[in-house]
Amino acid sequence: MSDIPAREDSDPGFDARELRVVKAVADSGSITGAAAQLGFSQPAVSQMLRRLEARLGVALLERVGRGVRLTEAGRVLARHATAVTTALDAAAGELAELRGLRVARVRLMAFPSASPTVVPRLLADLARKHPGISLTYVEAEPPEAVQAVREDRADIALTFSYPGDREDPHGSSARGLAVRALGTDDLLAVLPASHAAAGSEVVDVAMLAAEDWIAGCPRCRGHLLELCGRAGFAPRIAFETDNFVAVEGLVAQGIGVATLPRMAVESFPQLPGVSVVPLPAGEQRTIHAVTARGADRVPAVRATLSALSRLVGADGLRGPERTASRN
């Protein structure tokens, strides 16, 4: 914000509120946005930033037209602020446990097929075992959910990955975050009930090489190409839709065949004219929980992760009513 003389001492004297302010400026892109996000007045935010700059001896903001942006020093501080504020939240949560308090909020993001399956069961589980935890939920595909955790807009991202996925959001984009594998979700072939393979116990993808295909979301489409490539053919994709109910509707009308995860298939009532047959063992996606490093030290986050592990891990995705096929 101005030329600041360098300090001789090495103790920056960080204040938690000031760190949150720097992070809020980074997230919102302005002092006004940071003030609104934190519930402070704009003059109060400006004053805290000036005070911090004076102690650090470096400028954190620079003027750009009528707005401001973080300097390199500001970006460094904002990058570390997430880890610091997460640690502070963890300490506050542990102290709250010692005091017997159980009021906390956890922000969850998860992919669409988790919305009608895992999320309602998670809410019920937390209501029974941890009634003081308030869970907020936003639906988002894995790349967006991982980015939300990085930007501290979510505490937990429930995500998935496929074998051989070149755009796996748990790779470079999750660097510096904690990624936990919770369990797996089988992939199923979705066929017209009249299809010759509809009554099979297992269907090999190679048997479907001559069919028209219905592809799903971009990442699911990428896995379909990889799956069929391993079987020795390129799928002839006739339609693409992110709506897995629409996928089954198209299959029911004989438009083509598809693959869907079990969570998607079992999240809505069976459509007439559809048969669902398992693919060979090992054709599945992995379900992950992504958090900031150290977030599991926050009691409410730890309890939510534990509940997700129970609900998704092992056979948690398979309720007693679930079956291998639906004819």
mmCIF file of C-alpha atoms in Angstrom, residues 244-250 252 268-275 326-327:
data_model
loop_
_atom_site.group_PDB
_atom_site.id
_atom_site.type_symbol
_atom_site.label_atom_id
_atom_site.label_comp_id
_atom_site.label_asym_id
_atom_site.label_seq_id
_atom_site.Cartn_x
_atom_site.Cartn_y
_atom_site.Cartn_z
ATOM 1 C CA PHE A 244 -27.470 -40.090 -15.191
ATOM 2 C CA VAL A 245 -31.281 -40.358 -15.148
ATOM 3 C CA ALA A 246 -31.237 -39.199 -18.765
ATOM 4 C CA VAL A 247 -28.569 -41.814 -19.516
ATOM 5 C CA GLU A 248 -30.883 -44.593 -18.376
ATOM 6 C CA GLY A 249 -33.793 -42.997 -20.227
ATOM 7 C CA LEU A 250 -31.825 -43.085 -23.475
ATOM 8 C CA ALA A 252 -34.356 -47.687 -22.123
ATOM 9 C CA PHE A 268 -33.133 -43.242 -8.332
ATOM 10 C CA PRO A 269 -35.931 -45.754 -9.079
ATOM 11 C CA GLN A 270 -35.451 -48.316 -11.804
ATOM 12 C CA LEU A 271 -36.608 -47.316 -15.269
ATOM 13 C CA PRO A 272 -38.532 -49.935 -17.274
ATOM 14 C CA GLY A 273 -36.593 -51.443 -20.155
ATOM 15 C CA VAL A 274 -33.147 -51.134 -18.525
ATOM 16 C CA SER A 275 -30.790 -53.872 -17.385
ATOM 17 C CA ARG A 326 -31.947 -54.496 -12.403
ATOM 18 C CA ASN A 327 -33.951 -56.082 -15.197
#
